[in-house]
Coordinates of C-alpha atoms in Angstrom, one line a residue:
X627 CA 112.5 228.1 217.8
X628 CA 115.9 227.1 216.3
X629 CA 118.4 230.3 216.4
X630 CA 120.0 231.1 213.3
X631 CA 123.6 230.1 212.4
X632 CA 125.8 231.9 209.4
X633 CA 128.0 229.9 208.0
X634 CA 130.4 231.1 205.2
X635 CA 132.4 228.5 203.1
X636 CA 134.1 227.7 200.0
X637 CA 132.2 224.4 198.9
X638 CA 128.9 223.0 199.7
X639 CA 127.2 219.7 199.3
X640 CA 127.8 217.7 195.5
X641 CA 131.6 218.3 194.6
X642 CA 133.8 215.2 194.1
X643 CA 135.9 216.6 197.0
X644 CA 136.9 215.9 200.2
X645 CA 135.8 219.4 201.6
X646 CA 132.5 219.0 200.0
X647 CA 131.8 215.5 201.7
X648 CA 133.1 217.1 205.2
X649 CA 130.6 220.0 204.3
X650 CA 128.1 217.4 204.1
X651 CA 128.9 215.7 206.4
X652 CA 129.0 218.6 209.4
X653 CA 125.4 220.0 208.0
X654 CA 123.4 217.0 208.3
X655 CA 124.3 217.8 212.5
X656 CA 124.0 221.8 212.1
X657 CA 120.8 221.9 209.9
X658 CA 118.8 219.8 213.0
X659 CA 119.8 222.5 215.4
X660 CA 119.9 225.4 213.6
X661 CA 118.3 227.4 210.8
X662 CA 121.0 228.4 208.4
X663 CA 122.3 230.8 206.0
X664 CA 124.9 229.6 203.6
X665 CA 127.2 231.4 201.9
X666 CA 129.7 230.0 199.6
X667 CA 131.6 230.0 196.2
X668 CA 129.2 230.1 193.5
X669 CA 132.0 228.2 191.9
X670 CA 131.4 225.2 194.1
X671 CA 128.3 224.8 194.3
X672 CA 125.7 226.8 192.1
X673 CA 122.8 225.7 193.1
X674 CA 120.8 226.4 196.4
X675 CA 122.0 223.7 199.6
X676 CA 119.3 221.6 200.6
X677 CA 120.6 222.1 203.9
X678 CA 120.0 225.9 204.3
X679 CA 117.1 228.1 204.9
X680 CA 118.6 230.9 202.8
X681 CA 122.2 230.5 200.5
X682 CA 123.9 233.5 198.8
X683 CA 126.2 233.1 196.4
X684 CA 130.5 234.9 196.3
X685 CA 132.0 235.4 193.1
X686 CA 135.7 235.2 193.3
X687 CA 138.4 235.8 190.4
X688 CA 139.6 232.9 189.4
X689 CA 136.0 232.0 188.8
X690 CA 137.4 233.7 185.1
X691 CA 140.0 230.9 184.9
X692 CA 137.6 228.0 185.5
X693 CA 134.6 225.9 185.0
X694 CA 131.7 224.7 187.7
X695 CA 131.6 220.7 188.5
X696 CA 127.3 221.5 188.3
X697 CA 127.9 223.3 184.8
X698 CA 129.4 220.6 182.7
X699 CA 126.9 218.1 184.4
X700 CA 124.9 219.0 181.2
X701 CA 127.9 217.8 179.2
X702 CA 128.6 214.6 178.3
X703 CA 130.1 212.8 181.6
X704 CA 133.6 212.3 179.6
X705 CA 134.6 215.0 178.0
X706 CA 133.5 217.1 181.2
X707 CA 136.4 215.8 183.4
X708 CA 138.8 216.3 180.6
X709 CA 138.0 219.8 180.8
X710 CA 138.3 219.9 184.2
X711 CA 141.4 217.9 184.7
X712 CA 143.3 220.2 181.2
X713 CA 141.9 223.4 183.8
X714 CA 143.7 222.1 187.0
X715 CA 146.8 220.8 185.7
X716 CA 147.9 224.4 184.2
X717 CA 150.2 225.1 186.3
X718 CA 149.9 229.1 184.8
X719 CA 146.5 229.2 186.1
X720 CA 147.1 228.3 189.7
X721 CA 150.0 230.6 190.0
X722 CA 147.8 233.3 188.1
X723 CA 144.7 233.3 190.1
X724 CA 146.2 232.5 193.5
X725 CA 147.8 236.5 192.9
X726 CA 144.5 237.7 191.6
X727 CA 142.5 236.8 194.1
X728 CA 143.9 238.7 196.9
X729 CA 142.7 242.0 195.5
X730 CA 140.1 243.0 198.3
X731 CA 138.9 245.7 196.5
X732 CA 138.4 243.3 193.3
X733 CA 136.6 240.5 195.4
X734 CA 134.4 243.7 197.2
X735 CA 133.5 245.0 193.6
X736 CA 132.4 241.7 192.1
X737 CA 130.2 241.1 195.6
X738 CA 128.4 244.2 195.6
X739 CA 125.0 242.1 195.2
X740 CA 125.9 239.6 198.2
X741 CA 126.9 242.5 200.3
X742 CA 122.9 244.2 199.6
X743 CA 121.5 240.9 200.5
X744 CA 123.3 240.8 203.8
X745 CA 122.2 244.5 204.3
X746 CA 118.8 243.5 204.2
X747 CA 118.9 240.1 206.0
X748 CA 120.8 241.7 208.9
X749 CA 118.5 244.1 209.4
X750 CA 115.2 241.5 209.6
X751 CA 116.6 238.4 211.0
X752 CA 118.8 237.6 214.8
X753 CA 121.8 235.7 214.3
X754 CA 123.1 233.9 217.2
X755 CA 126.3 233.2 215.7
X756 CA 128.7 232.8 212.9
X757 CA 130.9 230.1 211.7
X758 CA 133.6 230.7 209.0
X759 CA 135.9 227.3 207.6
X760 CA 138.8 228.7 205.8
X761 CA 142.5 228.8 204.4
X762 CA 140.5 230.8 201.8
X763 CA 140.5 234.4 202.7
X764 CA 137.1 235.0 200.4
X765 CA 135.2 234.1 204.1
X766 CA 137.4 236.0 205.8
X767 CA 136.4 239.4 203.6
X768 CA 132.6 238.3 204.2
X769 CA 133.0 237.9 207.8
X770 CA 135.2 241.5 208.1
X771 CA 131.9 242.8 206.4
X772 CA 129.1 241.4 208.7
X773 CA 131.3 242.3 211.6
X774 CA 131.7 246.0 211.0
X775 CA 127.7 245.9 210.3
X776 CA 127.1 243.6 213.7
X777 CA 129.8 243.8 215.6
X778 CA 128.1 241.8 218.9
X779 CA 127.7 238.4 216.7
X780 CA 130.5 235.9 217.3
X781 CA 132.2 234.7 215.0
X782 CA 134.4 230.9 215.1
X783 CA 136.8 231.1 212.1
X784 CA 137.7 227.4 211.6
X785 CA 140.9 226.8 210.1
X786 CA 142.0 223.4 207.9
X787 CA 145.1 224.7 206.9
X788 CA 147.2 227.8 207.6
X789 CA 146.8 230.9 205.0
X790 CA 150.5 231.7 205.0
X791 CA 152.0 228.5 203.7
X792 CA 154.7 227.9 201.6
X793 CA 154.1 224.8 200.0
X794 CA 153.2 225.2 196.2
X795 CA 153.8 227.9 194.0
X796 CA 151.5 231.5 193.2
X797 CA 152.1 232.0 197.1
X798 CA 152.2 235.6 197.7
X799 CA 153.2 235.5 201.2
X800 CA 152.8 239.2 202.1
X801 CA 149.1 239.5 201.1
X802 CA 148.7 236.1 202.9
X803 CA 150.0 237.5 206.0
X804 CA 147.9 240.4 206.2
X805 CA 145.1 238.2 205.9
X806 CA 145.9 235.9 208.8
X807 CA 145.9 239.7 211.1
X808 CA 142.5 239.6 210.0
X809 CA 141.7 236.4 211.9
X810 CA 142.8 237.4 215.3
X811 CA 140.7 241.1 214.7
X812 CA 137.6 239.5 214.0
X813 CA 137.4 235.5 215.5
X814 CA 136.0 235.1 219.3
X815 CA 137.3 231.5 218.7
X816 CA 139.1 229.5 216.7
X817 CA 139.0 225.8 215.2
X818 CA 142.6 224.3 214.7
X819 CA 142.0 221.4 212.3
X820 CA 145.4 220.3 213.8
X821 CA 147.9 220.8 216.2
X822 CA 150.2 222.5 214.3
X823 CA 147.7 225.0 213.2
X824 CA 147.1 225.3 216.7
X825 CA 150.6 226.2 218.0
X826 CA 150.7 227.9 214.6
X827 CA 148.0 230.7 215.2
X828 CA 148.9 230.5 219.4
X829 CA 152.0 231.9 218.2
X830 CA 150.3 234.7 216.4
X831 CA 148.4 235.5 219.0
X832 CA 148.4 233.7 222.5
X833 CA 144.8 236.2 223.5
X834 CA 142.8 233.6 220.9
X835 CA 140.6 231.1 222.3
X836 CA 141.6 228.2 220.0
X837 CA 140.1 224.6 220.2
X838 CA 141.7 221.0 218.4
X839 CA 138.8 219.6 217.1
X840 CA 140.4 216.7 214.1
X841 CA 138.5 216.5 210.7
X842 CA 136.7 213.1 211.0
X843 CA 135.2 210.3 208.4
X844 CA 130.9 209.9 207.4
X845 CA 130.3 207.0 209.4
X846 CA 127.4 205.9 207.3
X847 CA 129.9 204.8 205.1
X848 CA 131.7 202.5 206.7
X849 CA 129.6 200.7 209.1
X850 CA 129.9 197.9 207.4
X851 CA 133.8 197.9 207.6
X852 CA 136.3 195.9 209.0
X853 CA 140.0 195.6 209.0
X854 CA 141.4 192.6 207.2
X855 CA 145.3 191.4 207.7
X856 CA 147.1 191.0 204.2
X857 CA 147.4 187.4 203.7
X858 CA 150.7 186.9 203.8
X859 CA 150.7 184.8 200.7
X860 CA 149.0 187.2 198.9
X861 CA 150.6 187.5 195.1
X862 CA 148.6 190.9 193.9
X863 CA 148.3 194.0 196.1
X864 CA 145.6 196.6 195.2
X865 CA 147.0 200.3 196.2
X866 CA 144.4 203.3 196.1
X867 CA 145.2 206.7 196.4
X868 CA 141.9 209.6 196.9
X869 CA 142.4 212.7 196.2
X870 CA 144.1 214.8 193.9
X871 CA 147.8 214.5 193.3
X872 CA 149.1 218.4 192.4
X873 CA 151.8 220.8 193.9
X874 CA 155.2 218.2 194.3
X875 CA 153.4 215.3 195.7
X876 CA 156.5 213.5 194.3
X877 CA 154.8 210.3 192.8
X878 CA 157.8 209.2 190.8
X879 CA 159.7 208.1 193.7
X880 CA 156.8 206.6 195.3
X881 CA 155.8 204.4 191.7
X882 CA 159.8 203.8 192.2
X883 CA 159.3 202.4 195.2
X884 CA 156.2 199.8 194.4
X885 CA 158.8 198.8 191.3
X886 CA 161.7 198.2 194.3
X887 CA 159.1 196.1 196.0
X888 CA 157.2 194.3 193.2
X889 CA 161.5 193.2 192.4
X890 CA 162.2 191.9 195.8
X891 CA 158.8 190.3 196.1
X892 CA 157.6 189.5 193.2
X893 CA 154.0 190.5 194.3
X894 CA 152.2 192.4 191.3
X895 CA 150.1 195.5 192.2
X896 CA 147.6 197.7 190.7
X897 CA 147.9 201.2 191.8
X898 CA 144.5 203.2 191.2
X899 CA 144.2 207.0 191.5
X900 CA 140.9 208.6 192.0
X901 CA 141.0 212.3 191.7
X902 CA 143.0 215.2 189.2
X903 CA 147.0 215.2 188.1
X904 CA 148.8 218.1 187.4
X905 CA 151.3 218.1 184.7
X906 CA 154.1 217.3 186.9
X907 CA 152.0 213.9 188.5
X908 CA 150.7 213.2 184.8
X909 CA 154.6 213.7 183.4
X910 CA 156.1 211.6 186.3
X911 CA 153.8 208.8 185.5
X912 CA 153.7 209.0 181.6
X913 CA 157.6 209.0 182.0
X914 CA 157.5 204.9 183.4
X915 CA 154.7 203.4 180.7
X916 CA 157.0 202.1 178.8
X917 CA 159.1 200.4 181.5
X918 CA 157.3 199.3 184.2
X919 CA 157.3 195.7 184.9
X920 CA 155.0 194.4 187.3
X921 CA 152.8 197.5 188.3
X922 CA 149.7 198.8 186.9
X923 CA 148.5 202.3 187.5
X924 CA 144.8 202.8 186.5
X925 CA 144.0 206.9 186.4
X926 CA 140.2 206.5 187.6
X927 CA 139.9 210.2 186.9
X928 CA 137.4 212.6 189.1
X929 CA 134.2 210.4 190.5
X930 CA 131.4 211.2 193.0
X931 CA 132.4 210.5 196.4
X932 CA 130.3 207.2 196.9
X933 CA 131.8 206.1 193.7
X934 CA 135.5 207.0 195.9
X935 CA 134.5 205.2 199.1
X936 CA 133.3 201.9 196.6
X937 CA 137.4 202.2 195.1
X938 CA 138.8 202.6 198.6
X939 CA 136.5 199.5 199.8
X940 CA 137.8 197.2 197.6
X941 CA 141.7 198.4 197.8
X942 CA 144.3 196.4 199.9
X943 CA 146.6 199.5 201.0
X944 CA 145.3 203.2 200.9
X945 CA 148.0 205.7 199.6
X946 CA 148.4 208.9 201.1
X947 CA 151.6 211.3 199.3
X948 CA 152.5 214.8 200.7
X949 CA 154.4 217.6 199.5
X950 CA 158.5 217.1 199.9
X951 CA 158.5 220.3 201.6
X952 CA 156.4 219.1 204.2
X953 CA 153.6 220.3 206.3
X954 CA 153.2 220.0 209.9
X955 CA 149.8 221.9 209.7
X956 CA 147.1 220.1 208.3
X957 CA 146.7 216.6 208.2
X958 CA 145.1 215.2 205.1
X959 CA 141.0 214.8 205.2
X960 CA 141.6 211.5 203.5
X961 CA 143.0 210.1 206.2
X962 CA 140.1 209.7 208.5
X963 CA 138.2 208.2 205.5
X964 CA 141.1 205.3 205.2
X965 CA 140.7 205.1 209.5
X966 CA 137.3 204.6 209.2
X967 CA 137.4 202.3 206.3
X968 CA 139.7 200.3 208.2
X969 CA 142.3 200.4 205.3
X970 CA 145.8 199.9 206.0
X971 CA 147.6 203.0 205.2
X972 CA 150.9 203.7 203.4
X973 CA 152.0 207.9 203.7
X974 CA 154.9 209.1 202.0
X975 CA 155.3 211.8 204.4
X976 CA 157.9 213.9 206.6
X977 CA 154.9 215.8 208.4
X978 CA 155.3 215.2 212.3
X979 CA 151.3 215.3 213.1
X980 CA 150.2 212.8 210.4
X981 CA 153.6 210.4 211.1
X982 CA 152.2 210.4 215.2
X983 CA 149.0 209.8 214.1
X984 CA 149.5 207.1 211.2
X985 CA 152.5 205.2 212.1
X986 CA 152.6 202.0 213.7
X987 CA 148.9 202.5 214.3
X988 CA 146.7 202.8 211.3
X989 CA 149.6 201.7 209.2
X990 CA 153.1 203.3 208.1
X991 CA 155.0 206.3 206.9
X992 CA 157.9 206.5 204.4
X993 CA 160.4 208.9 203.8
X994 CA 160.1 210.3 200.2
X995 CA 162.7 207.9 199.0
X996 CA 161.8 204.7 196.8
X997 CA 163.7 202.2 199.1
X998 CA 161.9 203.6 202.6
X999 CA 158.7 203.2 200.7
X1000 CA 159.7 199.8 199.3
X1001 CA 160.7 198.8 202.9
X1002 CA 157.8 200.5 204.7
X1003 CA 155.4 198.2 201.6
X1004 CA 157.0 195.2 203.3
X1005 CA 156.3 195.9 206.7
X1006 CA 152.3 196.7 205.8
X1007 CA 152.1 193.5 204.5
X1008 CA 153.3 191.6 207.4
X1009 CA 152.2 193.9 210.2
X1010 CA 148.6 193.9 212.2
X1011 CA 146.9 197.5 213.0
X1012 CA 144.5 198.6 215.3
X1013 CA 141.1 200.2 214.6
X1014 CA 138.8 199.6 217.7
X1015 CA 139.0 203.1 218.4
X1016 CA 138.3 204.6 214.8
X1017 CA 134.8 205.9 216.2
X1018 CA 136.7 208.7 217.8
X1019 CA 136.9 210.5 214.2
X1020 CA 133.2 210.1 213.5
X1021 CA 131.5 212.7 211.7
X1022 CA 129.2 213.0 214.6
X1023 CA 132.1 213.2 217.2
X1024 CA 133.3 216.0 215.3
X1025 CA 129.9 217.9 214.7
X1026 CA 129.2 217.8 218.3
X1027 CA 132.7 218.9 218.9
X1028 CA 132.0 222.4 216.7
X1029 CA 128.6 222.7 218.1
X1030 CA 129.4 222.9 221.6
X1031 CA 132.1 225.2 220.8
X1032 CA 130.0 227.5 218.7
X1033 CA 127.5 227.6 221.4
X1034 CA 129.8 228.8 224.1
X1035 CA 130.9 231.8 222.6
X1036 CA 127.0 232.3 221.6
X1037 CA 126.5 232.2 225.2
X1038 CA 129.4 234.0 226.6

């Protein structure tokens, strides 16, 4: 008889994101082992996940502020995005909810219904463990609730990127801070997504048990891939950026920088981006349409993720841009995609942890300065990189990975 996993989340399977697909990904693995509960956002992801035996739904604030991807499925295709991308580009709204949402005693008000179903399934079902992927601090207010109810379950609070950043704006860093306290009261172990999220949270607290296990790439993907050198008489380059582009991702100076090469090279490039702009990224770009010689940008919008993978297939160079401020915390879940696609990989970047990784290996890292990125362009083209040991970022390396961890503290 399988034992019974909890597992609280923001997204589950079906969003156009990459913490949807890794959601996907991780729960084909978990679902053959274990019978599950979900709980997650009903904001991303409304319906039931075919991967659980039972999924209750979490109604969080800024749900006021924004639209489902399942609700305006009904809608025509079109004008769906649009609403979507208007909603994530005010800039008001992110600062706005980010606040709102740290009221505990909003979030426990609006969940009454969720924490009666919990009640109940507590009370008529043995859990053998419970597994909680965060920054959001939503899961961390679930857990705090099951664990004053059952304190003897473990709990492995998995963390992608720190709570208390500073990166962006709407940060209010003293709620923020009392939520990371919460971690060390209530995890038995913790998942570093990194390891500066490791050192990070070891700093915190040097009594947690914290594990490295790397985000990782759906093999079934990309077994067809293979890395292919860029001819070096190659006259048009095709640049792809997934992912969103939000929060000073400073894509001026990097559409600079492909105008600095395309001049010293003459080598014409199409630059597509698949995901949402915010007005700053929408601005920045709008600002060079009527100048740019040379360079096409095509805005592919928000797509499904097989329709993402087809985009990064068939691109030359995958794009990765981080914030100016930097971040030596998480390294971007794209990245592992563009490993495992075998895709040669320019990141405008000063984070340490995704330079070591990237750089000289899988491809190479710029400074946020349109003549680095112009020089590091010229390097990518004539360079070779190595791939043969992608498989180490699997999806199923990294399942196995969580599994085993989970399973100790079950058994501890």
């Amino acid at each position: 008889m399988k034992k019974t996993l909890i597992l609280i989340s923001d997204y589950i399977e079906g969003q156009p994101v990459v913490a949807s697909v890794r959601y996907t990904g991780i729960m084909n693995y978990f679902a053959d082992r274990y019978s599950l509960l979900t709980i997650n956002d009903t904001q991303f992801g409304s319906f039931q996940s075919r991967f659980s035996t039972w999924n209750y739904k979490f109604t969080t604030p800024h749900s006021i502020f924004t639209q489902t991807i399942q609700e305006n499925e009904v809608q025509n295709k079109r004008n769906k995005n649009k609403k979507i991308e208007r909603i994530l580009r005010n800039k008001w709204i992110v600062s706005t909810w980010r606040n709102y949402k740290l009221s505990k005693y909003k979030f426990d008000q609006m969940n009454k219904s969720l924490f009666n179903q919990l009640d109940q399934y507590l009370s008529t079902h043995e859990v053998a463990a419970i597994w909680v992927t965060v920054p959001d601090v939503y899961g961390l207010y679930i857990l705090d609730y099951i664990k004053k109810k059952a304190p003897h379950i473990p709990a492995v609070i998995e963390i992608r990127d720190i709570i208390n950043n500073d990166i962006g704006e709407g940060n209010p860093k003293r709620a923020l801070k009392r939520a990371e306290k919460i971690i060390s009261k209530l995890a038995d172990g913790v998942v570093a997504v990194s390891q500066g999220i490791h050192q990070y949270y070891q700093d915190q607290d040097d009594r947690l048990d914290i594990q490295i296990i790397k985000n990782g790439y759906d093999e079934q993907y990309f077994i067809d891939s293979e890395y292919q050198p860029i001819d070096n008489a190659i006259t048009h380059l095709e640049l792809t950026h997934i992912g969103s582009i939000y929060k000073g991702r400073n894509i001026k100076q990097f559409i600079e920088g492909l105008i600095m090469f395309h001049e010293r090279t003459g080598i014409l490039i199409t630059f597509n981006i698949v995901g949402v702009l915010d007005q700053q990224a929408l601005h920045d770009i709008q600002s060079f349409e009527q100048v740019i010689t040379g360079i096409s940008i095509r805005l592919v919008g928000t797509v499904k993720h097989a329709e993402a993978i087809h985009w990064l297939k068939e691109a030359d160079i995958a794009v990765i841009l981080t914030h100016t401020k930097g971040s030596n915390y998480a390294i971007p879940g794209k990245t592992f995609e563009y490993i495992g696609g075998c895709k040669p990989i320019i990141a405008v970047t000063e984070d340490e942890e995704l330079i070591a990784l990237v750089h000289g290996k899988y491809g190479e890292c710029a400074k946020h300065h349109r003549e680095d990125i112009a020089d590091r362009l010229s390097e990518l083209v004539k360079n070779k990189y190595d791939y043969s040991d992608r498989g180490r970022f699997s999806r199923k390396s990294q399942a196995e990975q969580l599994i085993q961890f989970i399973e100790n503290k079950m058994n501890n």
